[in-house]
PDB file of C-alpha atoms in Angstrom:
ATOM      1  CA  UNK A   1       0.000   0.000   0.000  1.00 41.00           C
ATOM      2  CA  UNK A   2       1.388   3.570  -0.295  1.00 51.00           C
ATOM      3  CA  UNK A   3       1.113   6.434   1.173  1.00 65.00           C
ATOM      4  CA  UNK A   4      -1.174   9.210  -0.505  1.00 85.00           C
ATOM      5  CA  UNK A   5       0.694  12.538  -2.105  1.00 94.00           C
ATOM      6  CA  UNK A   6       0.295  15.776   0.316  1.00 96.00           C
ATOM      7  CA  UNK A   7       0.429  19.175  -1.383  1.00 97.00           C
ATOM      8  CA  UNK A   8       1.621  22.499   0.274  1.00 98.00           C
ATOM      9  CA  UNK A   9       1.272  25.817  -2.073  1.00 98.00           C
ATOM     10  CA  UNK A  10       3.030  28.691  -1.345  1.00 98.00           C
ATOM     11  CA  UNK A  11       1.966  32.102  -2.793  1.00 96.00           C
ATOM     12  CA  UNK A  12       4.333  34.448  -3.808  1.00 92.00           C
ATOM     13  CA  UNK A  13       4.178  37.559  -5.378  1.00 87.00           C
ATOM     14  CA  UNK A  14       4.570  36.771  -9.370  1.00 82.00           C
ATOM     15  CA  UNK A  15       5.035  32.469  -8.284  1.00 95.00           C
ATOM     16  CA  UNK A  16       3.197  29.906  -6.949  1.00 97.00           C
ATOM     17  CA  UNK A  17       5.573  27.088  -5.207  1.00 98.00           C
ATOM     18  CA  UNK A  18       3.990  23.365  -4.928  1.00 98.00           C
ATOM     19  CA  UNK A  19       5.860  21.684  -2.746  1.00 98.00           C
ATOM     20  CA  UNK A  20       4.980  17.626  -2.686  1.00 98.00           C
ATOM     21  CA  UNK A  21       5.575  15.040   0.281  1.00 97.00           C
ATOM     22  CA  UNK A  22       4.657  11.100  -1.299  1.00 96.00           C
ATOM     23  CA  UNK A  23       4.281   9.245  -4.140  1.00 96.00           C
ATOM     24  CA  UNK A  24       3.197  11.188  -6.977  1.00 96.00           C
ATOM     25  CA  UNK A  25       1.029   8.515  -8.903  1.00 95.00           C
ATOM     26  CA  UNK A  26      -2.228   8.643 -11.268  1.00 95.00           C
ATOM     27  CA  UNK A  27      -4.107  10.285  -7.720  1.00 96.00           C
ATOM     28  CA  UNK A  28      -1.302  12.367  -6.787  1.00 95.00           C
ATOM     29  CA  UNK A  29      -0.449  13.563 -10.272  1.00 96.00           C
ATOM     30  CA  UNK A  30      -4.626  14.485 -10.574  1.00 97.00           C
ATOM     31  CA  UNK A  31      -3.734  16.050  -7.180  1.00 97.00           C
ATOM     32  CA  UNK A  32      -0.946  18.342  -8.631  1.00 98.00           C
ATOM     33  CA  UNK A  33      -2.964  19.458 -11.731  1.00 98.00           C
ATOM     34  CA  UNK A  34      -6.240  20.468 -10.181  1.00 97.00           C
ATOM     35  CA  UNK A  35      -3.877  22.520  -7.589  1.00 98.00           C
ATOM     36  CA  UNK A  36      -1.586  23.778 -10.489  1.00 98.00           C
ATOM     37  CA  UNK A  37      -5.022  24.839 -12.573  1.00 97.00           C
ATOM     38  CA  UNK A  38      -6.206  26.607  -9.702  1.00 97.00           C
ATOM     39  CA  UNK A  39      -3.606  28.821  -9.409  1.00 97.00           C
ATOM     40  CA  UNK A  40      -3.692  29.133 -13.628  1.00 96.00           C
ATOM     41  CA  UNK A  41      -6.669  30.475 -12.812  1.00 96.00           C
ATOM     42  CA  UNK A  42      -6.315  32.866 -10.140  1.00 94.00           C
ATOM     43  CA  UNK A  43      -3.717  34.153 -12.159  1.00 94.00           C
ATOM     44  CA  UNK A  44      -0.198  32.804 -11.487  1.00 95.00           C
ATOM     45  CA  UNK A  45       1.913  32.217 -14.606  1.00 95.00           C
ATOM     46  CA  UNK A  46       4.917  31.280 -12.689  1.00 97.00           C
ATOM     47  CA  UNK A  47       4.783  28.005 -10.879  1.00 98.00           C
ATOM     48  CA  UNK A  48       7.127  25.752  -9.318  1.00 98.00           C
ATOM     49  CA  UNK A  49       7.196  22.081  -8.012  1.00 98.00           C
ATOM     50  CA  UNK A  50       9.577  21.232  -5.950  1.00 98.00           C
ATOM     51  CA  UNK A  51       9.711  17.821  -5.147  1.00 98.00           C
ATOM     52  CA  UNK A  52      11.767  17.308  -1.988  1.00 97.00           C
ATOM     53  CA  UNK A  53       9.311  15.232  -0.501  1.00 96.00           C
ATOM     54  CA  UNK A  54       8.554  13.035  -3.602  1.00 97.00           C
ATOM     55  CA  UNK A  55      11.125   9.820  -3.873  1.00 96.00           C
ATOM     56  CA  UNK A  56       9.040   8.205  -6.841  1.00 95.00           C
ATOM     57  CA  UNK A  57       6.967   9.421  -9.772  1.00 95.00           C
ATOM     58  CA  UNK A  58       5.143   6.800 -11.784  1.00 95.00           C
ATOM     59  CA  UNK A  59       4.736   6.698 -15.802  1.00 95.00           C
ATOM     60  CA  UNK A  60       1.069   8.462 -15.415  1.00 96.00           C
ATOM     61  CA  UNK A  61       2.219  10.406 -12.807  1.00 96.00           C
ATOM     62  CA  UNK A  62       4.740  12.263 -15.645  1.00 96.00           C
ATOM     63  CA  UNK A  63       2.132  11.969 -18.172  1.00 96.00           C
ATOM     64  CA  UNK A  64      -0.433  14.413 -15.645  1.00 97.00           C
ATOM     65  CA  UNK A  65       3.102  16.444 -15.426  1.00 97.00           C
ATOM     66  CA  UNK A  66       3.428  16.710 -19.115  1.00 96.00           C
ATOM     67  CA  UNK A  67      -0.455  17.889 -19.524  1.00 97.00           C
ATOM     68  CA  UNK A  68       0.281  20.355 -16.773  1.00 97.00           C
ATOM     69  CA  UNK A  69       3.673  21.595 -19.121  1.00 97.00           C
ATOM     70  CA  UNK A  70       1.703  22.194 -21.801  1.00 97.00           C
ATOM     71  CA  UNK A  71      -1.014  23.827 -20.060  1.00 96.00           C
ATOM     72  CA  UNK A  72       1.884  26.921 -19.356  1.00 96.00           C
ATOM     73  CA  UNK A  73       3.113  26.542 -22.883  1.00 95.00           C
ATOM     74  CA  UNK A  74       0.012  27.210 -23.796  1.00 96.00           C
ATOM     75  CA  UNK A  75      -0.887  30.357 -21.022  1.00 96.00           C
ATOM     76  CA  UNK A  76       3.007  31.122 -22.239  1.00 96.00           C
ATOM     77  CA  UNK A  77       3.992  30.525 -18.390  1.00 96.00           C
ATOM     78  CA  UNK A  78       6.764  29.184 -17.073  1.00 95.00           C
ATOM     79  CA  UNK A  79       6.630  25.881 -14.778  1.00 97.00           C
ATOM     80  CA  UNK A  80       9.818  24.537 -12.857  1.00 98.00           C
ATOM     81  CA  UNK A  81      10.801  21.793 -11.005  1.00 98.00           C
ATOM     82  CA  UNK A  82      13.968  21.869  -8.048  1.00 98.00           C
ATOM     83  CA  UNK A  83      14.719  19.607  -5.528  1.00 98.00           C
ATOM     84  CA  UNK A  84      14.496  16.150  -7.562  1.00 98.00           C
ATOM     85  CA  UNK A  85      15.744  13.158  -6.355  1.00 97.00           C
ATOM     86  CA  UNK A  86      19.197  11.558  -9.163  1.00 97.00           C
ATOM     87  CA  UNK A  87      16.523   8.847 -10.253  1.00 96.00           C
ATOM     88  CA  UNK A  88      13.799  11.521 -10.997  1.00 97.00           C
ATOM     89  CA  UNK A  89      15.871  14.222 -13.031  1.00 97.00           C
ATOM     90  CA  UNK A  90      17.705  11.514 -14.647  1.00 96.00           C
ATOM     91  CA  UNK A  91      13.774   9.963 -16.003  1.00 96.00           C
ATOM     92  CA  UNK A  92      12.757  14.010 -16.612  1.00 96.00           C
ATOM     93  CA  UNK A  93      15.466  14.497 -19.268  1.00 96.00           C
ATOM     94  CA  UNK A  94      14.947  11.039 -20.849  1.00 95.00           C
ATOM     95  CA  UNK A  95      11.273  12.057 -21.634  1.00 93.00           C
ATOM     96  CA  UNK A  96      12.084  15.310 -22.323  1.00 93.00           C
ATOM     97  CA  UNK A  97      10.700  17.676 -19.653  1.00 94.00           C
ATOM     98  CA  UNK A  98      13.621  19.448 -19.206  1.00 93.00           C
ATOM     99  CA  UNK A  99      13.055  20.763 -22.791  1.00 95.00           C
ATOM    100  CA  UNK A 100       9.961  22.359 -21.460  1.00 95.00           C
ATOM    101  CA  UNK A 101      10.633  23.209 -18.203  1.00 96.00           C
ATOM    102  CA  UNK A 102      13.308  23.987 -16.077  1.00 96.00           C
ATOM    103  CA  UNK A 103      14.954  21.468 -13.868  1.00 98.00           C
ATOM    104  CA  UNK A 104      16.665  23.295 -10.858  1.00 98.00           C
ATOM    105  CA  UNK A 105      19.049  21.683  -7.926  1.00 97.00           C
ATOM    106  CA  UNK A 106      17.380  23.683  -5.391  1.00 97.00           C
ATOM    107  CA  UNK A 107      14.983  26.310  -4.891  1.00 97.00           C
ATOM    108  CA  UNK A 108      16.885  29.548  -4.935  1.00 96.00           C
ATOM    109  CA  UNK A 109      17.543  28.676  -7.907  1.00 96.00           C
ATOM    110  CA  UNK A 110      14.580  27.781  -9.659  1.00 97.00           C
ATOM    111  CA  UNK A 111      12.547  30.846  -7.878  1.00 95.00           C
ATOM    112  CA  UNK A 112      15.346  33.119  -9.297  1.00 94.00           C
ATOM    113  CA  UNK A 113      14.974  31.628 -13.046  1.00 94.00           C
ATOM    114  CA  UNK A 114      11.641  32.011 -13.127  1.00 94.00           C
ATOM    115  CA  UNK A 115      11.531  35.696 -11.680  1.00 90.00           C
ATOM    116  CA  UNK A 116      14.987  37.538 -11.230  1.00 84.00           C
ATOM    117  CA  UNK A 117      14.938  37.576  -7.814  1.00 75.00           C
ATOM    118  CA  UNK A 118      16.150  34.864  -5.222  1.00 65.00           C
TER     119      UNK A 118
END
């Protein structure tokens, strides 16, 4: 059995952060997007996951991240991820989110990509 995903947003002025704790799977990854529309919708056009709390990501669980990718693309936002785990960033760039969105070590450094400030 695992443990459901938990979602923490933090409002900034110009960024949204998402920050997950668990397993981001088909219900965690539906999780993520109806948070991550939300905030399309109130407005932000700079989010950011960071994923210090998330050890595994399934196949559908990057699929829900790749709708949520081209849901900025399309909104011409900008969506981040920082914090990833080797296994994670490693899968990210094999399916090609990093050519979408930024990948970030930590998350100075994704908050100052995606705004100019740190």
């Amino acid at each position: 059995m695992t443990e459901g995903l938990k979602l923490t947003v933090d409002r900034r002025e110009g960024l949204a952060v998402i920050y997950t704790d668990g397993y981001i799977n088909n219900q965690g990854g539906e999780e993520i997007a109806r948070t991550a529309y939300d905030l399309i919708d109130q407005g932000h056009r700079h989010l950011l996951l960071n994923l210090t709390g998330t050890k595994i990501i399934n196949s559908i669980g990057i699929s829900i991240l790749i709708e949520i990718i081209e849901r900025m693309i399309e909104i011409e936002g900008r969506l981040a991820f920082c914090s990833l785990t080797p296994t994670i960033e490693k899968t990210f760039h094999i399916m090609g989110l990093a050519q979408y969105a930024g990948i970030f070590p930590d998350e100075p450094a994704a908050v100052l990509a995606l705004t100019g400030t740190a």
